[in-house]
Every structure is written in structure tokens, then in C-alpha cells.
Amino acid sequence: MNLRWRPTPVLNFDQRQLPGRYTVEKWEPIRAEWKPIARGIPDTTYRVRDLPKVPDHVFRVRMDTELPDLGEPSLPVSFSRYRGNTIVRFDFA
């Protein structure tokens, strides 16, 4: 499955001056927590591999920077095998 998202809007900063990478997190319903599945992603896409064969998956993305308070996560986005989705898009608001 391919995840795609738009870059994080950062007010008052030039993106070239604000190096950032992304972390993709997956919701673990049994533990009721978000689990990082990939860190240090330099681009706005990530290919998720080896997903368990359960009907639904929920993901979110956060930006990792050295500056505080800029790493708020995206809203969660769900994927359902029953809907046949292969690409999930995230929009940071």
C-alpha cells in the first residue's frame, strides 16, 4: 500500500531552512496506541509492506524536526481492504 501526503505547512519558516522528515504511525487497537512503523522519511510518500491481513488499518503522519511543537500528527486516515483502496492520502490542516 502506498501512502502519500502533502508537506506540512509551517508558517513563518522557509521550507529550505527547516529540515524535516516524517514518521508514519499505525493505530494498534489491541494496545490502544499509535506505533511508529517508519521514521526519517525524507519524502511525502511511503510504501507500507507486510501488513497483517486484517480488514482495516489506520495511519497518521507526523513531521519530525528539531524545533518544538511542529510535530503534531495528521488526522488519522483509515484503509479498508473491503473498499479496495491502494493509495491513502493525508492532508495536514
CSV table of N, CA and C in Angstrom, one decimal:
chain,number,residue,atom,x,y,z
A,1,MET,N,0.8,-1.2,0.0
A,1,MET,CA,0.0,0.0,0.0
A,1,MET,C,0.9,1.2,0.0
A,2,ASN,N,0.5,2.2,-0.8
A,2,ASN,CA,1.3,3.5,-0.9
A,2,ASN,C,0.5,4.6,-0.1
A,3,LEU,N,1.3,5.3,0.8
A,3,LEU,CA,0.7,6.4,1.5
A,3,LEU,C,1.4,7.7,0.9
A,4,ARG,N,0.6,8.7,0.7
A,4,ARG,CA,1.0,10.0,0.1
A,4,ARG,C,0.4,11.1,1.0
A,5,TRP,N,1.2,12.1,1.2
A,5,TRP,CA,0.7,13.3,1.9
A,5,TRP,C,1.3,14.6,1.4
A,6,ARG,N,0.7,15.7,1.7
A,6,ARG,CA,1.3,17.0,1.3
A,6,ARG,C,2.2,17.4,2.4
A,7,PRO,N,3.2,18.2,2.0
A,7,PRO,CA,4.2,18.7,3.0
A,7,PRO,C,3.5,19.5,4.1
A,8,THR,N,4.0,19.4,5.3
A,8,THR,CA,3.5,20.2,6.4
A,8,THR,C,3.6,21.7,6.2
A,9,PRO,N,2.5,22.4,6.4
A,9,PRO,CA,2.6,23.9,6.3
A,9,PRO,C,3.2,24.4,7.5
A,10,VAL,N,4.3,25.1,7.4
A,10,VAL,CA,5.0,25.7,8.5
A,10,VAL,C,5.0,27.2,8.3
A,11,LEU,N,4.2,27.9,9.1
A,11,LEU,CA,4.1,29.4,9.0
A,11,LEU,C,5.4,30.0,9.4
A,12,ASN,N,5.8,31.1,8.7
A,12,ASN,CA,6.9,31.9,9.1
A,12,ASN,C,8.3,31.3,8.9
A,13,PHE,N,8.3,30.1,8.2
A,13,PHE,CA,9.6,29.5,8.0
A,13,PHE,C,9.7,29.1,6.5
A,14,ASP,N,10.9,29.3,6.0
A,14,ASP,CA,11.2,28.9,4.7
A,14,ASP,C,11.5,27.4,4.7
A,15,GLN,N,10.8,26.6,3.9
A,15,GLN,CA,11.0,25.1,4.0
A,15,GLN,C,12.5,24.7,3.8
A,16,ARG,N,13.2,25.5,3.0
A,16,ARG,CA,14.6,25.1,2.8
A,16,ARG,C,15.4,25.3,4.1
A,17,GLN,N,14.9,26.2,5.0
A,17,GLN,CA,15.6,26.4,6.3
A,17,GLN,C,15.2,25.5,7.4
A,18,LEU,N,14.1,24.7,7.1
A,18,LEU,CA,13.5,23.9,8.2
A,18,LEU,C,13.6,22.4,7.7
A,19,PRO,N,14.8,21.8,8.0
A,19,PRO,CA,14.8,20.4,7.5
A,19,PRO,C,13.9,19.6,8.4
A,20,GLY,N,13.2,18.7,7.7
A,20,GLY,CA,12.2,17.9,8.4
A,20,GLY,C,12.1,16.5,7.7
A,21,ARG,N,11.8,15.6,8.4
A,21,ARG,CA,11.5,14.2,7.9
A,21,ARG,C,10.2,13.8,8.6
A,22,TYR,N,9.6,12.7,8.1
A,22,TYR,CA,8.3,12.3,8.5
A,22,TYR,C,8.4,10.9,9.2
A,23,THR,N,7.4,10.7,10.1
A,23,THR,CA,7.2,9.4,10.8
A,23,THR,C,5.8,9.0,10.4
A,24,VAL,N,5.7,7.7,10.0
A,24,VAL,CA,4.3,7.1,9.7
A,24,VAL,C,4.0,6.3,10.9
A,25,GLU,N,2.8,6.5,11.5
A,25,GLU,CA,2.3,5.7,12.6
A,25,GLU,C,1.1,4.9,12.3
A,26,LYS,N,1.0,3.7,12.9
A,26,LYS,CA,-0.2,2.9,12.6
A,26,LYS,C,-0.9,2.6,14.0
A,27,TRP,N,-2.2,2.7,14.0
A,27,TRP,CA,-3.0,2.5,15.2
A,27,TRP,C,-3.0,1.0,15.5
A,28,GLU,N,-2.7,0.7,16.8
A,28,GLU,CA,-2.7,-0.6,17.3
A,28,GLU,C,-3.9,-0.8,18.2
A,29,PRO,N,-5.0,-1.3,17.7
A,29,PRO,CA,-6.3,-1.3,18.6
A,29,PRO,C,-6.2,-2.2,19.8
A,30,ILE,N,-5.4,-3.2,19.8
A,30,ILE,CA,-5.3,-4.1,21.0
A,30,ILE,C,-4.6,-3.3,22.1
A,31,ARG,N,-3.5,-2.6,21.8
A,31,ARG,CA,-2.8,-1.8,22.8
A,31,ARG,C,-3.4,-0.4,23.0
A,32,ALA,N,-4.3,0.0,22.1
A,32,ALA,CA,-4.9,1.4,22.1
A,32,ALA,C,-3.8,2.4,22.1
A,33,GLU,N,-2.9,2.3,21.1
A,33,GLU,CA,-1.8,3.3,21.0
A,33,GLU,C,-1.3,3.3,19.5
A,34,TRP,N,-0.6,4.4,19.2
A,34,TRP,CA,0.0,4.6,17.9
A,34,TRP,C,1.4,4.0,17.9
A,35,LYS,N,1.7,3.2,16.9
A,35,LYS,CA,3.0,2.6,16.8
A,35,LYS,C,3.7,3.1,15.6
A,36,PRO,N,4.9,3.7,15.7
A,36,PRO,CA,5.7,4.1,14.6
A,36,PRO,C,6.1,2.9,13.7
A,37,ILE,N,5.8,3.0,12.4
A,37,ILE,CA,6.2,1.9,11.5
A,37,ILE,C,7.3,2.3,10.6
A,38,ALA,N,7.6,3.6,10.5
A,38,ALA,CA,8.7,4.1,9.7
A,38,ALA,C,9.1,5.5,10.2
A,39,ARG,N,10.4,5.8,10.3
A,39,ARG,CA,10.9,7.1,10.7
A,39,ARG,C,11.9,7.6,9.8
A,40,GLY,N,12.1,8.9,9.8
A,40,GLY,CA,13.1,9.5,9.0
A,40,GLY,C,12.8,9.5,7.5
A,41,ILE,N,11.6,9.6,7.1
A,41,ILE,CA,11.2,9.5,5.7
A,41,ILE,C,11.4,10.9,5.2
A,42,PRO,N,12.3,11.1,4.1
A,42,PRO,CA,12.6,12.4,3.6
A,42,PRO,C,11.6,12.9,2.6
A,43,ASP,N,10.7,12.1,2.1
A,43,ASP,CA,9.8,12.5,1.1
A,43,ASP,C,8.3,12.4,1.6
A,44,THR,N,7.4,12.7,0.8
A,44,THR,CA,6.0,12.7,1.2
A,44,THR,C,5.2,11.5,0.7
A,45,THR,N,6.0,10.4,0.6
A,45,THR,CA,5.4,9.1,0.2
A,45,THR,C,6.0,8.0,1.0
A,46,TYR,N,5.3,6.9,1.2
A,46,TYR,CA,5.9,5.8,1.9
A,46,TYR,C,5.1,4.5,1.5
A,47,ARG,N,5.8,3.5,1.2
A,47,ARG,CA,5.2,2.2,0.8
A,47,ARG,C,5.1,1.3,2.0
A,48,VAL,N,3.9,1.0,2.5
A,48,VAL,CA,3.7,0.1,3.6
A,48,VAL,C,3.8,-1.4,3.1
A,49,ARG,N,4.6,-2.2,3.7
A,49,ARG,CA,4.7,-3.6,3.3
A,49,ARG,C,4.4,-4.5,4.5
A,50,ASP,N,4.0,-5.7,4.1
A,50,ASP,CA,3.8,-6.7,5.1
A,50,ASP,C,2.7,-6.4,6.1
A,51,LEU,N,1.6,-5.8,5.7
A,51,LEU,CA,0.5,-5.5,6.6
A,51,LEU,C,-0.2,-6.8,7.0
A,52,PRO,N,-0.6,-6.9,8.2
A,52,PRO,CA,-1.4,-8.1,8.6
A,52,PRO,C,-2.7,-8.1,7.8
A,53,LYS,N,-3.2,-9.3,7.6
A,53,LYS,CA,-4.4,-9.5,6.7
A,53,LYS,C,-5.6,-9.3,7.6
A,54,VAL,N,-5.8,-8.1,8.1
A,54,VAL,CA,-7.0,-7.7,8.8
A,54,VAL,C,-7.7,-6.7,7.9
A,55,PRO,N,-9.0,-6.6,8.2
A,55,PRO,CA,-9.8,-5.8,7.2
A,55,PRO,C,-9.5,-4.3,7.2
A,56,ASP,N,-9.1,-3.7,8.4
A,56,ASP,CA,-8.9,-2.3,8.4
A,56,ASP,C,-7.6,-1.9,9.0
A,57,HIS,N,-7.0,-0.8,8.5
A,57,HIS,CA,-5.8,-0.2,9.1
A,57,HIS,C,-6.0,1.3,9.2
A,58,VAL,N,-5.4,1.9,10.2
A,58,VAL,CA,-5.5,3.3,10.4
A,58,VAL,C,-4.1,3.9,10.6
A,59,PHE,N,-3.8,4.9,9.8
A,59,PHE,CA,-2.4,5.5,9.8
A,59,PHE,C,-2.5,7.0,10.1
A,60,ARG,N,-1.4,7.6,10.5
A,60,ARG,CA,-1.2,9.0,10.6
A,60,ARG,C,0.2,9.3,10.3
A,61,VAL,N,0.5,10.6,10.0
A,61,VAL,CA,1.9,11.0,9.7
A,61,VAL,C,2.2,12.2,10.6
A,62,ARG,N,3.4,12.3,11.0
A,62,ARG,CA,3.9,13.5,11.7
A,62,ARG,C,5.2,13.9,11.2
A,63,MET,N,5.5,15.2,11.3
A,63,MET,CA,6.8,15.8,10.9
A,63,MET,C,7.7,15.7,12.0
A,64,ASP,N,8.9,15.3,11.8
A,64,ASP,CA,10.0,15.3,12.8
A,64,ASP,C,10.9,16.5,12.5
A,65,THR,N,11.1,17.4,13.4
A,65,THR,CA,12.0,18.5,13.3
A,65,THR,C,12.7,18.7,14.6
A,66,GLU,N,13.8,19.5,14.6
A,66,GLU,CA,14.5,19.8,15.8
A,66,GLU,C,13.8,20.9,16.6
A,67,LEU,N,12.8,21.6,16.0
A,67,LEU,CA,12.0,22.6,16.6
A,67,LEU,C,10.9,22.1,17.4
A,68,PRO,N,10.6,22.6,18.6
A,68,PRO,CA,9.5,22.1,19.4
A,68,PRO,C,8.1,22.4,18.8
A,69,ASP,N,7.1,21.6,19.1
A,69,ASP,CA,5.7,21.9,18.7
A,69,ASP,C,5.4,22.0,17.3
A,70,LEU,N,6.3,21.4,16.4
A,70,LEU,CA,6.0,21.4,15.0
A,70,LEU,C,5.6,20.0,14.5
A,71,GLY,N,5.7,19.0,15.4
A,71,GLY,CA,5.4,17.6,15.0
A,71,GLY,C,4.1,17.1,15.3
A,72,GLU,N,3.1,18.0,15.3
A,72,GLU,CA,1.7,17.5,15.5
A,72,GLU,C,1.3,16.5,14.4
A,73,PRO,N,0.6,15.4,14.8
A,73,PRO,CA,0.3,14.4,13.8
A,73,PRO,C,-0.9,14.9,12.9
A,74,SER,N,-1.0,14.2,11.7
A,74,SER,CA,-2.1,14.5,10.9
A,74,SER,C,-3.3,13.8,11.5
A,75,LEU,N,-4.5,14.1,10.9
A,75,LEU,CA,-5.7,13.4,11.4
A,75,LEU,C,-5.5,12.0,10.9
A,76,PRO,N,-6.0,11.0,11.7
A,76,PRO,CA,-5.9,9.6,11.2
A,76,PRO,C,-6.7,9.4,9.9
A,77,VAL,N,-6.2,8.5,9.1
A,77,VAL,CA,-6.9,8.1,7.9
A,77,VAL,C,-6.9,6.6,7.9
A,78,SER,N,-8.1,6.0,7.6
A,78,SER,CA,-8.3,4.6,7.6
A,78,SER,C,-8.3,4.0,6.2
A,79,PHE,N,-7.9,2.8,6.2
A,79,PHE,CA,-7.8,2.0,4.9
A,79,PHE,C,-8.6,0.7,5.2
A,80,SER,N,-9.5,0.4,4.3
A,80,SER,CA,-10.2,-0.9,4.4
A,80,SER,C,-10.0,-1.7,3.2
A,81,ARG,N,-9.6,-3.0,3.4
A,81,ARG,CA,-9.4,-3.9,2.3
A,81,ARG,C,-10.7,-4.2,1.5
A,82,TYR,N,-11.8,-4.0,2.2
A,82,TYR,CA,-13.1,-4.3,1.6
A,82,TYR,C,-13.4,-3.2,0.6
A,83,ARG,N,-12.9,-2.0,0.7
A,83,ARG,CA,-13.1,-0.9,-0.2
A,83,ARG,C,-12.2,-1.0,-1.4
A,84,GLY,N,-11.1,-1.8,-1.3
A,84,GLY,CA,-10.2,-1.9,-2.4
A,84,GLY,C,-9.2,-0.8,-2.6
A,85,ASN,N,-9.1,0.0,-1.6
A,85,ASN,CA,-8.1,1.2,-1.7
A,85,ASN,C,-6.7,0.7,-1.8
A,86,THR,N,-5.9,1.4,-2.6
A,86,THR,CA,-4.5,1.1,-2.6
A,86,THR,C,-3.6,2.3,-2.3
A,87,ILE,N,-4.2,3.5,-2.4
A,87,ILE,CA,-3.5,4.7,-2.1
A,87,ILE,C,-4.3,5.5,-1.0
A,88,VAL,N,-3.6,5.9,0.0
A,88,VAL,CA,-4.2,6.7,1.1
A,88,VAL,C,-3.5,8.1,1.1
A,89,ARG,N,-4.3,9.1,1.0
A,89,ARG,CA,-3.7,10.5,1.0
A,89,ARG,C,-4.0,11.2,2.3
A,90,PHE,N,-3.0,11.9,2.8
A,90,PHE,CA,-3.1,12.7,4.0
A,90,PHE,C,-3.1,14.1,3.7
A,91,ASP,N,-3.9,14.9,4.4
A,91,ASP,CA,-3.8,16.4,4.2
A,91,ASP,C,-3.6,17.0,5.6
A,92,PHE,N,-2.5,17.7,5.8
A,92,PHE,CA,-2.2,18.4,7.1
A,92,PHE,C,-3.1,19.6,7.0
A,93,ALA,N,-3.8,19.9,8.1
A,93,ALA,CA,-4.6,21.1,8.2
A,93,ALA,C,-4.0,22.1,9.1
